[in-house]
Short mmCIF file of C-alpha atoms and ligand atoms in Angstrom, two decimals:
data_model
loop_
_atom_site.label_atom_id
_atom_site.label_comp_id
_atom_site.label_asym_id
_atom_site.label_seq_id
_atom_site.Cartn_x
_atom_site.Cartn_y
_atom_site.Cartn_z
CA MET A 355 -13.56 -6.71 20.33
CA SER A 356 -12.39 -3.92 22.49
CA PHE A 357 -12.78 -0.71 20.38
CA ILE A 358 -14.72 -2.06 17.30
CA LEU A 359 -18.61 -1.52 17.21
CA GLY A 360 -18.94 -3.41 14.26
CA LEU A 361 -19.30 -3.12 10.10
CA ARG A 362 -21.01 -0.14 8.67
CA CYS A 363 -21.95 0.03 5.23
CA GLY A 364 -20.27 3.46 3.52
CA SER A 365 -23.47 3.92 1.23
CA CYS A 366 -26.79 3.54 3.17
CA GLY A 367 -25.04 3.54 6.72
CA ARG A 368 -26.58 0.37 7.96
CA ARG A 369 -24.88 -1.31 10.80
CA ALA A 370 -23.94 -5.25 10.53
CA ALA A 371 -22.19 -7.65 12.67
CA LEU A 372 -18.46 -8.41 12.60
CA ALA A 373 -18.20 -11.32 9.71
CA PRO A 374 -16.21 -11.97 6.65
CA VAL A 375 -18.66 -10.17 4.46
CA HIS A 376 -17.53 -6.92 2.57
CA VAL A 377 -20.69 -6.04 0.91
CA CYS A 378 -24.26 -4.52 2.67
CA PRO A 379 -26.89 -7.00 2.44
CA GLU A 380 -29.11 -4.11 2.03
CA CYS A 381 -27.78 -2.03 -0.77
CA PHE A 382 -24.28 -3.84 -1.84
CA GLY A 383 -22.45 -0.79 -0.79
CA PRO A 384 -18.86 -1.26 0.66
CA LEU A 385 -18.63 -2.18 4.48
CA GLY A 386 -16.19 -0.35 6.57
CA ILE A 387 -14.90 -1.03 10.34
CA GLU A 388 -16.65 1.19 12.75
CA TYR A 389 -14.94 1.86 15.94
CA ASP A 390 -15.62 3.37 19.25
CA TYR A 391 -13.40 6.75 19.14
CA ALA A 392 -14.82 8.34 22.27
CA ALA A 393 -13.63 4.89 24.40
CA LEU A 394 -10.48 4.88 22.36
CA ALA A 395 -9.61 8.71 23.37
CA ARG A 396 -10.22 7.48 26.97
CA SER A 397 -8.39 4.68 27.41
CA VAL A 398 -5.38 4.88 24.63
CA ARG A 399 -2.57 7.48 24.90
CA ARG A 400 -0.37 8.22 22.17
CA GLU A 401 3.03 7.98 24.50
CA ASP A 402 1.52 4.43 25.13
CA PHE A 403 2.30 3.33 21.35
CA ALA A 404 6.27 4.16 21.96
CA ALA A 405 5.85 1.37 24.57
CA GLY A 406 4.90 -1.32 22.01
CA PRO A 407 7.14 -3.15 19.47
CA PRO A 408 8.37 -1.74 16.72
CA THR A 409 6.53 -3.15 14.19
CA MET A 410 2.96 -2.19 13.05
CA TRP A 411 1.49 -3.83 15.91
CA ARG A 412 2.29 -1.03 18.31
CA TYR A 413 -1.06 0.58 16.95
CA ARG A 414 -3.08 -2.76 17.47
CA ALA A 415 -5.81 -0.57 19.61
CA LEU A 416 -6.50 1.34 16.37
CA LEU A 417 -7.05 -1.76 14.15
CA PRO A 418 -9.94 -4.24 13.81
CA VAL A 419 -8.41 -7.06 15.46
CA GLY A 420 -9.86 -8.48 19.05
CA ASP A 421 -7.88 -8.52 22.52
CA GLU A 422 -8.04 -12.31 21.97
CA ALA A 423 -7.42 -12.59 18.29
CA PRO A 424 -4.12 -14.27 17.38
CA ILE A 425 -1.42 -12.34 15.56
CA ILE A 426 0.96 -13.78 12.90
CA ASP A 427 3.44 -11.44 12.94
CA LEU A 428 6.52 -11.58 10.40
CA GLY A 429 7.80 -8.40 11.78
CA THR A 430 5.60 -6.01 9.43
CA GLY A 431 5.89 -2.29 9.57
CA PHE A 432 7.84 0.63 11.50
CA THR A 433 9.57 0.90 8.26
CA PRO A 434 12.08 3.64 7.74
CA LEU A 435 10.69 7.42 7.21
CA LEU A 436 13.84 8.95 5.62
CA ARG A 437 15.07 12.51 4.72
CA ALA A 438 15.17 12.63 1.11
CA ASP A 439 17.18 15.82 0.39
CA ASN A 440 19.15 14.72 -2.93
CA LEU A 441 15.96 13.73 -4.63
CA ALA A 442 14.20 16.78 -3.14
CA ARG A 443 17.04 18.96 -4.80
CA ALA A 444 15.85 17.06 -8.16
CA LEU A 445 12.35 17.65 -7.75
CA GLY A 446 12.64 21.09 -6.59
CA LEU A 447 11.25 20.42 -3.05
CA GLN A 448 12.70 21.28 0.34
CA HIS A 449 11.56 18.89 2.90
CA LEU A 450 10.84 15.77 1.00
CA TYR A 451 10.70 12.18 2.89
CA ILE A 452 10.21 8.81 1.96
CA LYS A 453 8.34 5.94 3.78
CA ASN A 454 10.23 2.92 2.41
CA ASP A 455 7.85 0.11 2.94
CA ALA A 456 9.96 -1.88 0.27
CA VAL A 457 11.97 -3.67 3.13
CA ASN A 458 8.81 -5.39 4.97
CA PRO A 459 9.21 -9.12 5.39
CA THR A 460 7.89 -10.02 1.74
CA TYR A 461 9.16 -6.89 0.22
CA SER A 462 6.16 -4.56 -0.35
CA PHE A 463 3.39 -2.87 2.07
CA LYS A 464 0.97 -5.80 1.42
CA ASP A 465 2.25 -7.51 4.73
CA ARG A 466 0.65 -4.77 6.70
CA VAL A 467 -2.95 -5.27 5.03
CA VAL A 468 -2.64 -9.41 5.04
CA GLY A 469 -1.78 -8.87 8.64
CA VAL A 470 -4.93 -7.60 9.96
CA ALA A 471 -6.89 -9.93 7.50
CA ILE A 472 -5.44 -12.98 8.66
CA SER A 473 -6.05 -12.34 12.38
CA ALA A 474 -9.56 -11.76 11.39
CA ALA A 475 -9.88 -15.08 9.43
CA LEU A 476 -8.52 -16.81 12.27
CA GLU A 477 -10.73 -15.39 14.60
CA PHE A 478 -13.83 -15.99 12.53
CA GLY A 479 -12.60 -19.73 12.00
CA CYS A 480 -11.77 -19.89 8.28
CA GLU A 481 -9.52 -22.91 7.56
CA THR A 482 -8.34 -21.41 4.22
CA LEU A 483 -6.46 -18.21 3.46
CA ALA A 484 -6.78 -16.86 -0.04
CA CYS A 485 -6.29 -13.89 -2.63
CA ALA A 486 -6.45 -12.47 -6.17
CA SER A 487 -3.12 -10.65 -6.51
CA THR A 488 -1.67 -8.34 -9.10
CA GLY A 489 1.89 -10.09 -7.55
CA ASN A 490 2.57 -8.51 -4.04
CA LEU A 491 -0.45 -9.85 -2.29
CA ALA A 492 0.27 -13.35 -3.41
CA ALA A 493 3.83 -13.31 -1.58
CA SER A 494 2.41 -11.87 1.55
CA VAL A 495 -0.67 -13.91 1.62
CA ALA A 496 1.58 -17.04 0.87
CA ALA A 497 4.01 -16.43 3.66
CA HIS A 498 1.46 -15.45 6.64
CA ALA A 499 -0.33 -18.61 5.83
CA ALA A 500 2.78 -20.52 6.33
CA LYS A 501 3.96 -18.86 9.68
CA ALA A 502 0.10 -19.74 10.45
CA GLY A 503 0.21 -23.27 9.50
CA MET A 504 -2.95 -22.81 7.21
CA PRO A 505 -3.58 -23.55 3.74
CA SER A 506 -3.43 -21.18 1.18
CA TYR A 507 -4.31 -20.52 -2.40
CA VAL A 508 -3.22 -17.80 -4.61
CA PHE A 509 -4.53 -16.62 -7.90
CA ILE A 510 -2.52 -14.66 -10.24
CA PRO A 511 -2.45 -13.19 -13.83
CA ALA A 512 -0.52 -15.85 -16.04
CA ASP A 513 1.47 -12.90 -17.12
CA LEU A 514 2.92 -12.10 -13.92
CA GLU A 515 6.55 -10.91 -13.39
CA PRO A 516 8.70 -14.29 -12.80
CA PRO A 517 10.19 -13.03 -9.24
CA LYS A 518 6.78 -12.46 -7.96
CA VAL A 519 5.78 -15.46 -8.78
CA LEU A 520 8.85 -17.28 -7.39
CA ASN A 521 8.52 -15.03 -4.18
CA ALA A 522 5.10 -16.53 -3.64
CA ALA A 523 5.93 -20.12 -4.48
CA ILE A 524 8.49 -20.32 -1.96
CA TYR A 525 6.23 -20.30 0.72
CA GLY A 526 4.43 -23.53 -0.47
CA THR A 527 1.22 -21.85 -1.29
CA ASN A 528 -1.41 -23.61 -3.88
CA LEU A 529 -0.54 -21.10 -6.67
CA VAL A 530 -2.87 -20.70 -9.65
CA ALA A 531 -2.14 -18.57 -12.56
CA VAL A 532 -5.11 -17.45 -14.64
CA ASN A 533 -5.09 -16.62 -18.25
CA GLY A 534 -6.62 -13.40 -18.04
CA SER A 535 -6.25 -9.76 -16.17
CA TYR A 536 -6.49 -9.17 -12.98
CA ASP A 537 -9.77 -7.64 -13.26
CA GLN A 538 -10.85 -10.99 -14.32
CA VAL A 539 -8.89 -12.75 -11.86
CA ASN A 540 -10.80 -10.72 -9.38
CA ARG A 541 -13.88 -11.57 -10.91
CA LEU A 542 -13.29 -15.20 -10.45
CA CYS A 543 -12.19 -15.24 -7.08
CA SER A 544 -15.54 -13.52 -5.96
CA GLU A 545 -17.17 -16.89 -7.36
CA ILE A 546 -14.94 -19.05 -5.62
CA ALA A 547 -15.17 -16.99 -2.08
CA ASP A 548 -18.71 -17.84 -2.35
CA ALA A 549 -18.78 -21.30 -3.40
CA PHE A 550 -15.72 -22.61 -1.26
CA GLY A 551 -16.19 -19.97 1.66
CA TRP A 552 -12.89 -19.33 1.95
CA ALA A 553 -11.00 -16.18 3.54
CA PHE A 554 -10.01 -14.08 0.62
CA VAL A 555 -8.07 -11.19 2.33
CA ASN A 556 -9.17 -8.75 -0.33
CA ILE A 557 -12.20 -9.52 -1.16
CA ASN A 558 -14.58 -11.13 1.43
CA LEU A 559 -12.30 -9.86 4.58
CA ARG A 560 -11.48 -6.19 2.41
CA ALA A 561 -12.93 -4.22 5.59
CA PHE A 562 -10.49 -5.77 7.65
CA TYR A 563 -7.72 -6.16 5.32
CA SER A 564 -7.72 -2.25 4.21
CA GLU A 565 -7.62 -0.93 7.78
CA GLY A 566 -4.18 -2.22 7.93
CA SER A 567 -2.94 0.36 5.65
CA LYS A 568 -4.02 2.93 8.26
CA THR A 569 -0.45 2.00 9.93
CA LEU A 570 1.48 4.07 7.40
CA ALA A 571 -0.05 6.82 8.39
CA TYR A 572 0.30 6.35 12.13
CA GLU A 573 3.90 5.44 11.65
CA THR A 574 4.63 8.55 9.63
CA ALA A 575 3.01 10.88 12.34
CA GLU A 576 5.03 9.26 15.24
CA GLN A 577 8.40 9.51 13.21
CA LEU A 578 7.51 13.05 12.44
CA GLY A 579 7.14 13.57 16.23
CA TRP A 580 3.31 13.31 16.20
CA ARG A 581 2.45 15.55 13.29
CA ALA A 582 1.15 14.92 9.88
CA PRO A 583 2.92 15.78 6.78
CA ASP A 584 1.14 18.55 4.34
CA HIS A 585 1.32 16.35 1.52
CA ILE A 586 1.39 13.03 0.73
CA VAL A 587 1.97 11.09 -2.76
CA SER A 588 0.21 7.62 -2.71
CA PRO A 589 0.04 5.01 -5.57
CA ILE A 590 -3.42 3.95 -6.56
CA ALA A 591 -4.55 0.16 -7.79
CA GLY A 592 -7.80 -0.86 -6.15
CA GLY A 593 -7.49 2.76 -4.21
CA SER A 594 -7.25 1.00 -0.98
CA VAL A 595 -4.15 2.34 0.58
CA LEU A 596 -4.32 5.59 -0.60
CA THR A 597 -7.66 6.02 1.23
CA LYS A 598 -6.79 4.46 4.46
CA ILE A 599 -3.54 6.76 4.68
CA ALA A 600 -5.88 9.47 4.69
CA LYS A 601 -8.02 7.76 7.18
CA GLY A 602 -5.10 7.04 9.47
CA PHE A 603 -4.05 10.53 9.27
CA GLY A 604 -7.79 11.76 10.01
CA GLU A 605 -8.31 9.73 12.94
CA LEU A 606 -5.13 10.65 14.39
CA ARG A 607 -6.66 14.50 14.50
CA GLU A 608 -9.83 13.20 15.67
CA LEU A 609 -8.33 11.61 18.81
CA GLY A 610 -6.39 14.68 19.04
CA TRP A 611 -3.05 12.97 18.94
CA ILE A 612 -1.83 15.59 16.07
CA PRO A 613 -2.38 19.14 15.43
CA ALA A 614 -5.61 19.85 13.53
CA GLY A 615 -5.12 20.81 9.87
CA ARG A 616 -4.96 19.38 6.50
CA THR A 617 -3.06 16.64 4.46
CA ARG A 618 -3.39 17.12 0.83
CA ILE A 619 -3.61 13.45 -0.58
CA SER A 620 -2.43 13.16 -4.21
CA GLY A 621 -2.51 9.92 -6.24
CA ALA A 622 -0.06 7.97 -8.49
CA GLN A 623 -1.03 5.85 -11.47
CA ALA A 624 0.70 4.15 -14.48
CA ALA A 625 -0.51 6.08 -17.79
CA GLY A 626 -1.65 2.58 -19.06
CA CYS A 627 -3.83 2.03 -16.05
CA ALA A 628 -4.92 5.45 -14.93
CA PRO A 629 -8.96 5.28 -14.36
CA VAL A 630 -8.76 7.07 -11.11
CA THR A 631 -6.07 9.85 -12.44
CA GLY A 632 -7.89 10.10 -15.66
CA ALA A 633 -11.45 10.72 -13.74
CA PHE A 634 -9.78 13.37 -11.37
CA LEU A 635 -8.61 15.19 -14.38
CA SER A 636 -11.11 15.11 -16.50
CA GLY A 637 -13.69 16.24 -13.61
CA ALA A 638 -15.87 13.17 -13.70
CA GLU A 639 -17.79 12.36 -10.40
CA HIS A 640 -17.20 8.27 -10.98
CA VAL A 641 -14.41 6.52 -11.91
CA SER A 642 -14.72 4.63 -15.19
CA PRO A 643 -12.87 0.92 -15.68
CA VAL A 644 -10.31 0.83 -18.31
CA ARG A 645 -8.44 -2.03 -19.85
CA ALA A 646 -4.86 -2.26 -18.18
CA HIS A 647 -1.69 -2.15 -20.09
CA THR A 648 1.49 -0.95 -17.97
CA ILE A 649 4.84 -2.49 -16.81
CA ALA A 650 3.57 -1.19 -13.54
CA LYS A 651 1.97 -4.66 -12.83
CA SER A 652 1.12 -4.24 -9.28
CA LEU A 653 -0.86 -1.34 -10.05
CA ALA A 654 -2.66 -2.76 -13.25
CA ILE A 655 -6.21 -2.80 -11.68
CA GLY A 656 -8.79 -1.18 -14.42
CA ASN A 657 -11.87 -1.57 -12.29
CA PRO A 658 -10.42 -0.35 -8.98
CA ALA A 659 -12.94 -1.45 -5.98
CA ASP A 660 -12.15 1.96 -4.26
CA GLY A 661 -11.86 4.08 -7.25
CA ASP A 662 -14.90 6.52 -6.58
CA LEU A 663 -13.84 6.69 -2.60
CA ALA A 664 -10.14 7.52 -3.57
CA LEU A 665 -11.45 9.84 -6.25
CA ARG A 666 -13.22 11.67 -3.41
CA THR A 667 -10.81 11.18 -0.76
CA ILE A 668 -8.30 13.26 -3.31
CA ARG A 669 -10.53 16.24 -4.06
CA ASN A 670 -11.70 16.41 -0.53
CA SER A 671 -8.12 17.05 0.52
CA GLY A 672 -6.92 19.40 -2.08
CA GLY A 673 -4.63 17.10 -3.34
CA SER A 674 -3.77 16.06 -7.10
CA ALA A 675 -3.80 13.08 -9.31
CA GLU A 676 -1.15 12.36 -11.76
CA MET A 677 0.08 9.33 -14.32
CA ALA A 678 3.12 8.06 -15.54
CA THR A 679 4.22 6.75 -18.62
CA ASP A 680 6.50 3.73 -18.97
CA GLU A 681 9.64 5.64 -19.51
CA GLU A 682 9.06 7.98 -16.93
CA ILE A 683 8.29 4.91 -14.26
CA ILE A 684 11.57 3.54 -14.94
CA ALA A 685 13.07 6.81 -14.67
CA GLY A 686 11.69 7.01 -11.46
CA MET A 687 12.94 3.96 -10.37
CA GLN A 688 16.64 5.20 -11.53
CA LEU A 689 15.94 8.37 -9.90
CA LEU A 690 15.00 7.13 -6.72
CA ALA A 691 18.31 4.28 -6.45
CA SER A 692 20.48 7.30 -7.78
CA THR A 693 19.75 9.94 -5.18
CA GLU A 694 18.62 7.88 -2.24
CA GLY A 695 20.04 4.66 -2.39
CA ILE A 696 16.51 2.78 -2.46
CA PHE A 697 15.86 0.47 -5.20
CA THR A 698 11.99 0.27 -5.79
CA GLU A 699 9.53 -1.99 -8.01
CA THR A 700 7.79 -0.38 -11.23
CA ALA A 701 4.72 0.95 -8.46
CA GLY A 702 7.49 3.01 -6.69
CA GLY A 703 8.86 3.98 -10.12
CA VAL A 704 5.13 5.26 -10.74
CA THR A 705 4.98 7.30 -7.19
CA VAL A 706 8.36 8.95 -7.77
CA ALA A 707 7.52 9.99 -11.30
CA CYS A 708 4.49 11.37 -10.78
CA ALA A 709 5.72 13.34 -7.83
CA ARG A 710 8.02 14.70 -9.90
CA ARG A 711 4.96 15.80 -12.33
CA LEU A 712 3.22 17.40 -9.45
CA ALA A 713 6.41 19.46 -8.32
CA ALA A 714 7.15 20.60 -11.91
CA ALA A 715 3.37 21.74 -12.36
CA GLY A 716 3.06 23.64 -9.10
CA HIS A 717 0.58 21.06 -7.38
CA ILE A 718 3.32 20.41 -4.68
CA ASP A 719 4.38 23.91 -3.06
CA PRO A 720 8.20 23.44 -2.59
CA GLU A 721 7.88 24.40 1.00
CA GLU A 722 5.33 21.99 2.16
CA THR A 723 6.47 18.57 3.93
CA VAL A 724 5.81 16.07 1.48
CA VAL A 725 5.99 12.15 2.28
CA LEU A 726 6.35 9.81 -0.69
CA TYR A 727 5.00 6.22 -0.33
CA ILE A 728 7.35 3.61 -1.50
CA THR A 729 5.29 0.81 -1.77
CA GLY A 730 7.59 -2.54 -3.20
CA ASN A 731 10.82 -3.40 -3.88
CA GLY A 732 13.03 -3.49 -6.78
CA LEU A 733 13.86 -6.88 -6.82
CA LYS A 734 10.33 -7.70 -7.62
CA THR A 735 10.78 -6.14 -10.99
CA PRO A 736 14.48 -6.31 -12.03
CA GLU A 737 13.43 -7.25 -15.82
CA VAL A 738 12.35 -3.51 -16.41
CA VAL A 739 15.55 -2.00 -15.52
CA SER A 740 18.11 -4.78 -16.59
CA SER A 741 18.90 -3.38 -19.95
CA ILE A 742 19.40 0.28 -18.72
CA VAL A 743 21.89 -0.48 -16.17
CA ALA A 744 25.52 -0.19 -16.95
CA PRO A 745 27.15 -3.79 -17.29
CA ALA A 746 30.19 -4.82 -15.35
CA ARG A 747 33.30 -3.78 -17.01
CA GLN A 748 35.41 -7.64 -17.28
CA ILE A 749 38.61 -7.01 -16.52
CA ALA A 750 41.81 -9.32 -16.20
CA PRO A 751 43.26 -9.66 -12.49
CA THR A 752 45.74 -7.29 -12.97
CA LEU A 753 46.44 -3.70 -11.67
CA GLU A 754 47.25 -2.45 -15.29
CA ALA A 755 43.62 -3.71 -16.78
CA PHE A 756 42.01 -1.92 -13.80
CA ALA A 757 44.21 1.12 -14.73
CA GLN A 758 42.80 0.97 -18.24
CA THR A 759 38.98 0.76 -17.04
CA MET A 760 39.05 4.11 -15.27
CA SER A 761 38.44 6.45 -17.99
CA GLY A 762 34.91 5.16 -18.23
CA ALA A 763 34.22 5.09 -14.58
CA VAL A 764 30.89 6.84 -13.59
CA ALA A 765 31.52 10.10 -11.14
C1 PLP B 605 -1.04 -3.28 -4.09
C2 PLP B 605 -0.06 -2.46 -4.28
C3 PLP B 605 -0.40 -1.10 -4.22
C4 PLP B 605 -1.51 -0.18 -4.36
O1 PLP B 605 -2.46 -0.81 -3.64
P1 PLP B 605 -4.11 -0.50 -3.37
O2 PLP B 605 -4.62 -0.59 -2.12
O3 PLP B 605 -4.88 -1.94 -4.15
O4 PLP B 605 -4.60 1.01 -4.03
C5 PLP B 605 0.41 -0.10 -4.65
N1 PLP B 605 1.73 -0.62 -4.55
C6 PLP B 605 2.37 -1.84 -4.57
C7 PLP B 605 3.95 -2.15 -4.60
C8 PLP B 605 1.33 -2.72 -4.50
O5 PLP B 605 1.72 -4.14 -4.44
ZN1 ZN B 606 -25.98 -0.21 2.53
#
């Protein structure tokens, strides 16, 4: 693999050969991908990316995907970075952007991570793709496996939102609903991964999977004219996307492709599942597991695999962390829709609601350039807002009947 040196343990620093393993054989620390940045800087220029496809694959040189590896591309990434002046006014900010990842092929940012993981799975010769999912990963794994002609198994908590179940099932996957929490599903899947040797994208392929989220940072920087924002707000479930957005900006600085400086990284969680925010606010050094209970099911991971790393990333960047109640999450979804015309799922509601709290508390400076990462689509969780939107006014097909309804019009 071109710029990839191998796997390296984040705890003890030991190297390991590329393989579908995610923990250090010596100390059980988390394995990450190590790159040859010097070689990268010598052979790639940032101008080269513009000539690539209008997808995340334009950044292939910065991903753990070998030159010969097959790419299963559904058209993921290069999603819009939208200036959000209406929402900015509502939050008291001046330079606010939305990275709208709700418009990916399976309607969440998970297509980025699955795209990288399935390439690794195919390169390692794995025959079955699988995942433990809080909902969005299920659809993405099922869709990518369908495109690759690969069998897939998708494990979900049995209480998942029906649209998310449908959105995975349509691709023809083996869908397994487990009577338990996501954390229990995940534990079961670790055992299945060992027993069956399948490629679980977010378990034994986690080192590869998580690298896909770096493309959120690369795209943001390129779309801002090769500079990083001053401050970003990212949702946190397992803690992978937040830490990899930070890593992405760090790599671009190390390669000299964006100006030196720092990007403050702030985290957003639901109050009903806020292990990282709780640790941040209490000054704890480690994240303690919690029992999840929130409408933001895609963020309901009580025992986040990258929780400590997310906590460190936030602190080292000078960022902050917040949490939002179920009511605030719904209000956040409504606010984004009514100000910017973007319908996001509950996870996006968490991000907007936490950004609102961070701005109100002065943790976001009004003059900072801020990017909110909107990671999933509102049609995934319609039931939480169905009761709060105004119903259609039913009328007879006459001008008179319509004129009569005008008195109750929305301004
Ligand atoms: C999975 C998910 C997240 C969080 O991802 P982690 O990398 O596990 O922190 C955020 N938003 C949505 C919509 C998701 O599906
Ligand atoms: Zn180790």
